[in-house]
CSV table of C-alpha atoms in Angstrom, one decimal:
chain,number,residue,atom,x,y,z
A,1,MET,CA,136.9,191.7,144.6
A,2,TRP,CA,137.7,188.3,142.8
A,3,LEU,CA,141.2,187.6,143.1
A,4,ASN,CA,143.2,185.9,140.5
A,5,ARG,CA,144.0,181.9,141.3
A,6,GLN,CA,147.8,182.3,140.7
A,7,VAL,CA,147.6,185.4,143.0
A,8,CYS,CA,145.8,183.5,145.7
A,9,GLY,CA,147.9,180.3,145.2
A,10,ALA,CA,151.1,182.3,145.7
A,11,TYR,CA,149.5,184.0,148.7
A,12,ALA,CA,149.0,180.7,150.3
A,13,LEU,CA,152.4,179.3,149.9
A,14,ARG,CA,153.7,182.3,151.2
A,15,VAL,CA,151.3,182.3,154.4
A,16,CYS,CA,152.6,178.6,155.3
A,17,TYR,CA,156.4,178.7,154.2
A,18,GLU,CA,157.0,182.5,154.5
A,19,ARG,CA,159.0,181.4,158.2
A,20,GLU,CA,160.2,178.3,157.3
A,21,ASN,CA,162.4,180.1,154.2
A,22,GLN,CA,162.7,176.3,153.5
A,23,LEU,CA,160.3,176.3,149.9
A,24,ASP,CA,160.1,178.3,146.8
A,25,GLN,CA,157.3,178.0,144.3
A,26,GLN,CA,159.9,176.1,141.8
A,27,SER,CA,160.0,172.9,144.1
A,28,VAL,CA,156.0,172.9,143.5
A,29,ARG,CA,155.2,170.2,140.5
A,30,GLY,CA,152.8,167.8,139.7
A,31,GLY,CA,149.8,167.5,141.9
A,32,ILE,CA,147.6,165.0,144.2
A,33,PHE,CA,144.2,167.2,143.8
A,34,VAL,CA,143.2,170.4,144.4
A,35,LEU,CA,141.5,172.1,146.9
A,36,VAL,CA,139.5,176.0,146.9
A,37,LEU,CA,138.8,177.9,150.0
A,38,GLU,CA,136.7,180.5,149.8
A,39,THR,CA,136.1,183.3,152.6
A,40,THR,CA,134.6,186.8,152.8
A,41,ALA,CA,136.5,190.2,153.5
A,42,LYS,CA,135.8,191.3,156.8
A,43,GLU,CA,136.1,195.0,156.0
A,44,SER,CA,134.0,194.4,152.7
A,45,SER,CA,131.1,192.8,151.4
A,46,ASP,CA,132.9,191.6,148.4
A,47,SER,CA,133.6,187.6,148.3
A,48,VAL,CA,136.9,186.9,148.0
A,49,GLN,CA,137.9,183.4,146.8
A,50,LEU,CA,141.5,181.4,147.8
A,51,CYS,CA,142.1,179.1,145.2
A,52,LEU,CA,144.8,176.9,146.9
A,53,ILE,CA,146.5,174.3,144.5
A,54,LEU,CA,147.8,171.4,146.5
A,55,ALA,CA,150.6,170.3,144.0
A,56,VAL,CA,153.2,168.5,145.9
A,57,SER,CA,155.8,166.7,144.2
A,58,ALA,CA,159.1,164.3,145.3
A,59,LYS,CA,161.0,167.0,146.2
A,60,ILE,CA,159.2,168.5,148.9
A,61,VAL,CA,159.4,165.4,150.8
A,62,PRO,CA,163.0,166.1,152.0
A,63,TYR,CA,161.9,169.3,153.3
A,64,TYR,CA,158.8,167.7,155.4
A,65,LYS,CA,161.6,165.2,156.6
A,66,ASN,CA,163.6,168.0,158.3
A,67,PHE,CA,160.6,170.0,159.4
A,68,GLN,CA,159.6,166.9,161.2
A,69,GLU,CA,162.7,166.1,162.7
A,70,ASN,CA,163.6,169.9,163.6
A,71,ARG,CA,159.5,170.7,165.0
A,72,GLY,CA,158.0,167.4,166.5
A,73,LYS,CA,154.8,168.4,165.4
A,74,TRP,CA,153.5,165.1,163.3
A,75,SER,CA,154.4,161.5,164.7
A,76,GLN,CA,156.7,159.2,162.9
A,77,LEU,CA,155.5,158.4,159.6
A,78,SER,CA,156.7,155.3,157.2
A,79,ASN,CA,159.6,155.9,154.3
A,80,ASP,CA,156.7,155.3,151.5
A,81,GLU,CA,157.1,158.8,149.6
A,82,ASN,CA,153.3,158.8,149.1
A,83,GLU,CA,151.8,158.6,152.6
A,84,MET,CA,154.5,161.2,153.6
A,85,ARG,CA,153.1,163.3,150.4
A,86,PHE,CA,149.5,162.8,151.6
A,87,LYS,CA,150.3,163.8,154.8
A,88,TYR,CA,152.2,166.9,154.3
A,89,VAL,CA,149.3,168.1,152.3
A,90,THR,CA,146.3,167.5,154.9
A,91,VAL,CA,148.1,168.9,157.4
A,92,TRP,CA,148.9,171.9,155.3
A,93,ALA,CA,145.3,171.9,154.0
A,94,ASP,CA,143.7,172.0,157.8
A,95,TYR,CA,146.2,174.5,158.4
A,96,VAL,CA,145.0,177.1,156.0
A,97,CYS,CA,141.6,176.1,156.5
A,98,ASP,CA,142.1,176.8,160.4
A,99,LEU,CA,143.8,180.1,159.4
A,100,PHE,CA,140.8,181.5,157.0
A,101,ARG,CA,137.9,179.8,159.3
A,102,ARG,CA,136.2,177.8,156.3
A,103,ASP,CA,135.8,174.5,154.8
A,104,ILE,CA,137.2,173.1,152.1
A,105,THR,CA,134.7,174.2,148.9
A,106,PHE,CA,136.1,172.2,145.7
A,107,LEU,CA,137.7,168.7,145.8
A,108,TYR,CA,139.6,167.8,142.5
A,109,LEU,CA,140.1,163.8,142.2
A,110,ASN,CA,142.4,162.0,139.7
A,111,SER,CA,139.6,159.2,138.3
A,112,ASN,CA,142.6,156.9,138.3
A,113,GLU,CA,143.7,157.2,141.8
A,114,SER,CA,144.9,154.4,143.7
A,115,LEU,CA,142.6,152.6,146.4
A,116,GLN,CA,144.9,153.4,149.1
A,117,GLU,CA,145.3,157.5,148.0
A,118,ILE,CA,141.3,157.8,147.8
A,119,SER,CA,140.7,155.8,151.0
A,120,ALA,CA,143.0,158.1,152.4
A,121,ILE,CA,141.3,161.5,150.8
A,122,THR,CA,137.9,160.2,151.8
A,123,GLU,CA,138.4,159.4,155.6
A,124,TRP,CA,140.3,162.6,156.1
A,125,MET,CA,137.7,164.2,154.5
A,126,ASN,CA,134.8,162.7,157.0
A,127,THR,CA,136.9,163.3,159.9
A,128,ARG,CA,137.0,167.4,158.9
A,129,GLN,CA,133.5,168.5,157.6
A,130,THR,CA,130.1,167.5,156.9
A,131,CYS,CA,129.3,169.1,153.4
A,132,LEU,CA,131.5,169.9,150.1
A,133,GLU,CA,130.3,172.2,147.6
A,134,TYR,CA,132.0,171.1,144.3
A,135,CYS,CA,133.7,167.4,143.5
A,136,GLU,CA,135.4,166.5,140.5
A,137,PHE,CA,136.7,163.3,139.1
A,138,SER,CA,139.1,163.8,136.1
A,139,GLY,CA,141.7,162.0,134.3
A,140,ASP,CA,143.1,160.6,131.2
A,141,ASP,CA,142.3,157.1,132.6
A,142,THR,CA,139.9,155.5,135.1
A,143,ASN,CA,139.6,153.3,137.9
A,144,CYS,CA,136.1,152.3,138.7
A,145,ASP,CA,137.2,151.0,142.0
A,146,THR,CA,138.0,154.0,143.0
A,147,PHE,CA,134.5,155.3,142.5
A,148,ASP,CA,133.2,152.5,144.4
A,149,LEU,CA,135.7,153.1,146.8
A,150,PHE,CA,134.7,156.5,147.2
A,151,PHE,CA,131.2,156.5,147.6
A,152,GLU,CA,131.0,153.4,149.2
A,153,LYS,CA,133.2,155.3,152.7
A,154,MET,CA,132.0,159.0,151.9
A,155,LYS,CA,129.9,159.9,155.0
A,156,PHE,CA,130.1,163.8,153.8
A,157,SER,CA,127.6,165.6,151.6
A,158,ILE,CA,128.5,166.6,147.8
A,159,GLN,CA,126.2,169.4,146.5
A,160,ASN,CA,127.5,169.2,143.1
A,161,LEU,CA,129.4,166.6,141.1
A,162,CYS,CA,131.4,166.5,137.7
A,163,TYR,CA,132.8,163.8,136.1
A,164,ALA,CA,135.1,165.1,133.6
A,165,MET,CA,136.7,161.5,132.1
A,166,ARG,CA,139.0,161.4,129.2
A,167,HIS,CA,139.5,157.6,129.1
A,168,THR,CA,139.9,155.8,125.4
A,169,HIS,CA,138.2,152.8,126.5
A,170,GLU,CA,134.8,151.3,127.6
A,171,ILE,CA,134.7,151.2,131.6
A,172,ARG,CA,131.8,149.2,133.4
A,173,GLN,CA,129.4,151.0,135.6
A,174,PHE,CA,130.1,152.0,139.0
A,175,ASN,CA,128.2,152.1,141.9
A,176,CYS,CA,127.6,156.3,143.0
A,177,GLY,CA,124.7,155.7,145.2
A,178,ILE,CA,121.6,157.9,145.6
A,179,LEU,CA,122.4,161.2,143.7
A,180,ASP,CA,120.7,163.6,145.9
A,181,LEU,CA,122.9,166.8,144.3
A,182,ASN,CA,122.1,170.7,143.5
A,183,GLY,CA,124.2,169.6,140.3
A,184,LEU,CA,125.4,166.5,138.2
A,185,ILE,CA,127.9,167.2,135.2
A,186,ALA,CA,129.1,164.0,133.0
A,187,SER,CA,131.3,163.8,130.0
A,188,SER,CA,133.6,162.1,128.2
A,189,SER,CA,136.3,163.1,125.7
A,190,THR,CA,134.8,161.3,122.5
A,191,VAL,CA,131.6,159.7,121.0
A,192,ASN,CA,133.3,156.1,120.9
A,193,TYR,CA,133.3,156.1,124.6
A,194,PRO,CA,129.8,157.7,125.5
A,195,VAL,CA,129.3,158.4,129.3
A,196,ASN,CA,127.5,154.6,130.1
A,197,TRP,CA,128.3,154.9,134.1
A,198,ILE,CA,125.0,157.2,134.5
A,199,THR,CA,121.6,154.7,133.9
A,200,GLU,CA,118.3,156.0,133.4
A,201,GLU,CA,117.8,154.4,136.9
A,202,ASP,CA,120.4,156.7,138.3
A,203,ILE,CA,118.2,159.7,137.1
A,204,ILE,CA,114.6,158.4,138.1
A,205,THR,CA,115.9,157.8,141.2
A,206,SER,CA,118.1,161.1,142.0
A,207,ASN,CA,116.8,163.9,143.6
A,208,CYS,CA,119.2,166.7,141.6
A,209,VAL,CA,118.0,169.9,140.6
A,210,THR,CA,120.8,170.1,137.2
A,211,ILE,CA,121.4,167.6,135.1
A,212,VAL,CA,123.7,167.7,132.4
A,213,ILE,CA,125.3,164.6,130.6
A,214,GLY,CA,127.4,164.5,127.4
A,215,VAL,CA,127.2,161.9,124.6
A,216,CYS,CA,125.7,159.1,125.8
A,217,TYR,CA,123.8,155.9,125.1
A,218,PHE,CA,120.2,157.1,126.4
A,219,ASN,CA,117.4,156.4,123.5
A,220,GLU,CA,113.7,157.0,123.3
A,221,ASN,CA,112.8,153.9,125.9
A,222,ASN,CA,115.5,155.2,128.5
A,223,LEU,CA,113.9,158.9,128.4
A,224,ASN,CA,110.5,157.5,127.8
A,225,ARG,CA,111.1,155.9,131.4
A,226,VAL,CA,112.3,158.8,133.1
A,227,LEU,CA,110.0,161.2,131.8
A,228,LYS,CA,107.0,158.8,133.3
A,229,GLY,CA,108.9,159.2,136.2
A,230,TRP,CA,109.3,162.7,136.8
A,231,ILE,CA,105.2,162.5,135.9
A,232,ASP,CA,104.6,160.5,138.8
A,233,GLY,CA,106.5,162.4,141.0
A,234,ASN,CA,110.3,161.6,140.9
A,235,ASN,CA,113.2,164.5,140.9
A,236,PRO,CA,110.7,166.6,142.7
A,237,ARG,CA,113.7,169.4,142.7
A,238,MET,CA,114.6,168.9,139.1
A,239,THR,CA,114.3,172.5,137.0
A,240,ILE,CA,117.2,171.2,134.0
A,241,LEU,CA,118.0,168.2,132.4
A,242,THR,CA,119.8,167.9,129.3
A,243,LEU,CA,121.9,165.2,127.8
A,244,ALA,CA,123.8,164.7,124.3
A,245,VAL,CA,122.1,161.7,122.2
A,246,LYS,CA,121.6,160.9,118.9
A,247,ARG,CA,118.4,162.1,117.2
A,248,LEU,CA,115.4,161.1,118.8
A,249,ASP,CA,111.5,159.5,117.4
A,250,PHE,CA,109.8,161.8,119.6
A,251,GLU,CA,106.6,159.4,118.9
A,252,LEU,CA,108.5,157.0,120.3
A,253,LEU,CA,109.5,158.8,123.0
A,254,LEU,CA,106.1,160.4,124.8
A,255,ASP,CA,104.3,156.8,123.6
A,256,GLY,CA,101.6,156.7,127.1
A,257,ILE,CA,102.3,160.4,127.6
A,258,GLU,CA,99.9,163.6,127.9
A,259,PHE,CA,101.5,166.3,125.8
A,260,GLU,CA,100.6,169.2,123.9
A,261,GLU,CA,102.9,170.3,120.7
A,262,LYS,CA,104.0,174.2,120.7
A,263,ASP,CA,104.1,175.7,117.6
A,264,GLU,CA,107.7,176.8,117.2
A,265,SER,CA,106.4,180.5,116.9
A,266,LEU,CA,106.6,180.1,120.8
A,267,LYS,CA,110.0,181.2,122.2
A,268,ARG,CA,110.7,180.6,125.7
A,269,THR,CA,113.4,181.4,127.7
A,270,LEU,CA,114.7,179.7,131.2
A,271,LYS,CA,117.5,180.8,133.4
A,272,SER,CA,119.2,178.9,135.9
A,273,GLU,CA,121.7,179.6,138.4
A,274,TYR,CA,124.3,176.9,138.6
A,275,MET,CA,126.9,177.6,141.7
A,276,ALA,CA,128.4,181.0,140.9
A,277,GLY,CA,127.3,181.0,137.3
A,278,LYS,CA,124.0,181.4,135.1
A,279,LEU,CA,122.5,179.1,132.5
A,280,MET,CA,120.1,179.6,130.0
A,281,TYR,CA,118.0,177.7,128.1
A,282,GLU,CA,115.6,178.8,124.7
A,283,PHE,CA,112.9,176.8,123.5
A,284,GLU,CA,111.3,177.6,120.4
A,285,GLY,CA,108.0,175.4,120.5
A,286,GLY,CA,108.7,172.2,122.0
A,287,PHE,CA,106.5,169.6,123.6
A,288,ASP,CA,104.8,170.2,127.3
A,289,ILE,CA,104.2,167.7,130.0
A,290,ARG,CA,103.0,168.1,133.2
A,291,GLN,CA,103.7,165.8,136.5
A,292,LYS,CA,100.9,164.6,138.5
A,293,ASN,CA,100.7,167.8,140.7
A,294,GLY,CA,100.3,170.4,137.8
A,295,LYS,CA,104.2,171.3,137.3
A,296,LEU,CA,104.6,172.0,133.7
A,297,ALA,CA,107.8,171.2,131.7
A,298,THR,CA,109.0,171.4,128.0
A,299,ILE,CA,111.2,169.0,126.0
A,300,GLN,CA,112.8,169.4,122.8
A,301,GLN,CA,115.6,168.6,120.7
A,302,LYS,CA,117.0,171.3,118.7
A,303,LYS,CA,120.7,172.2,119.1
A,304,PRO,CA,123.2,169.9,117.4
A,305,TYR,CA,126.3,168.7,119.2
A,306,LYS,CA,128.9,167.4,116.6
A,307,ASN,CA,131.2,164.8,117.7
A,308,GLY,CA,133.2,162.6,115.4
A,309,GLU,CA,131.4,161.1,112.5
A,310,GLU,CA,128.2,160.6,114.2
A,311,GLN,CA,125.4,163.5,114.6
A,312,ILE,CA,124.2,164.3,118.2
A,313,PHE,CA,121.8,166.8,119.5
A,314,TRP,CA,121.0,168.0,123.0
A,315,PHE,CA,118.1,166.8,124.4
A,316,VAL,CA,117.1,169.5,126.7
A,317,MET,CA,113.8,168.9,129.6
A,318,ALA,CA,113.0,172.7,131.4
A,319,VAL,CA,110.6,172.5,134.4
A,320,TRP,CA,108.8,175.8,134.3
A,321,PRO,CA,108.8,178.2,137.8
A,322,ASN,CA,105.3,178.8,138.4
A,323,ASN,CA,104.1,176.6,135.8
A,324,ALA,CA,104.9,179.9,133.1
């Protein structure tokens, strides 16, 4: 049984505040970040996903002050509204996590979060769990110092990382460390400001199963290095690498690489799992390459990706199970 997110959110509010009779749902506006808890029904093998939306506005602060004064469960805080709001949210989240005996599953962060808030969020997560299934950065603006600080202070592991950027200006590259993930997804909202914060070196040194990058600057030389790195044994877990790039010259792309070009009459399909969903990639022909240990992969660039005035195509590399 899958519960509707809005129903779950209302249920979470009711669990936390029914007894207090102080807060109605109309008081919850705006947001800091979103957490999702996942649990399992006791009387059924069906999975129940509880979605807890931590969207706390200034209207909640007076309730929190009153609750604090009457119950005395927290030490005295400063009058800084942001600090009080953050403390309120984390205490609430800890309570619901304890209630369902589950860790936080999803963490959504603003890509323009202040350094103070991102530091507080990271330190809080460090103390409460060792692993996070999904982390997403998204927003209309981007503060690269936020990313630097987050990955510098982070002590918990992340299984799936997503950058869903909507900035309308060039941003600098930032240090996200060694990408040891099940899934990495990165996208920007416009071809004028492509994904430039993930480099060929990040991919070569990564250990990701699935990598999906939207419109980016990668060219034949960049991808040639990535392919040669994989042939030499890098990215041992990788199943899918796909990027949206300009039309590639495969003669340059495959320079110095042994390959076998397949006829387009040969149709192959790779099915891959990503979190709770399934991905399917279809190949018509393509170029087969092999890792030094014999592992087989196919690359091709056929499916168009139109964005703005430029013609963009999806480059796909699939690593076949059992070298099929």
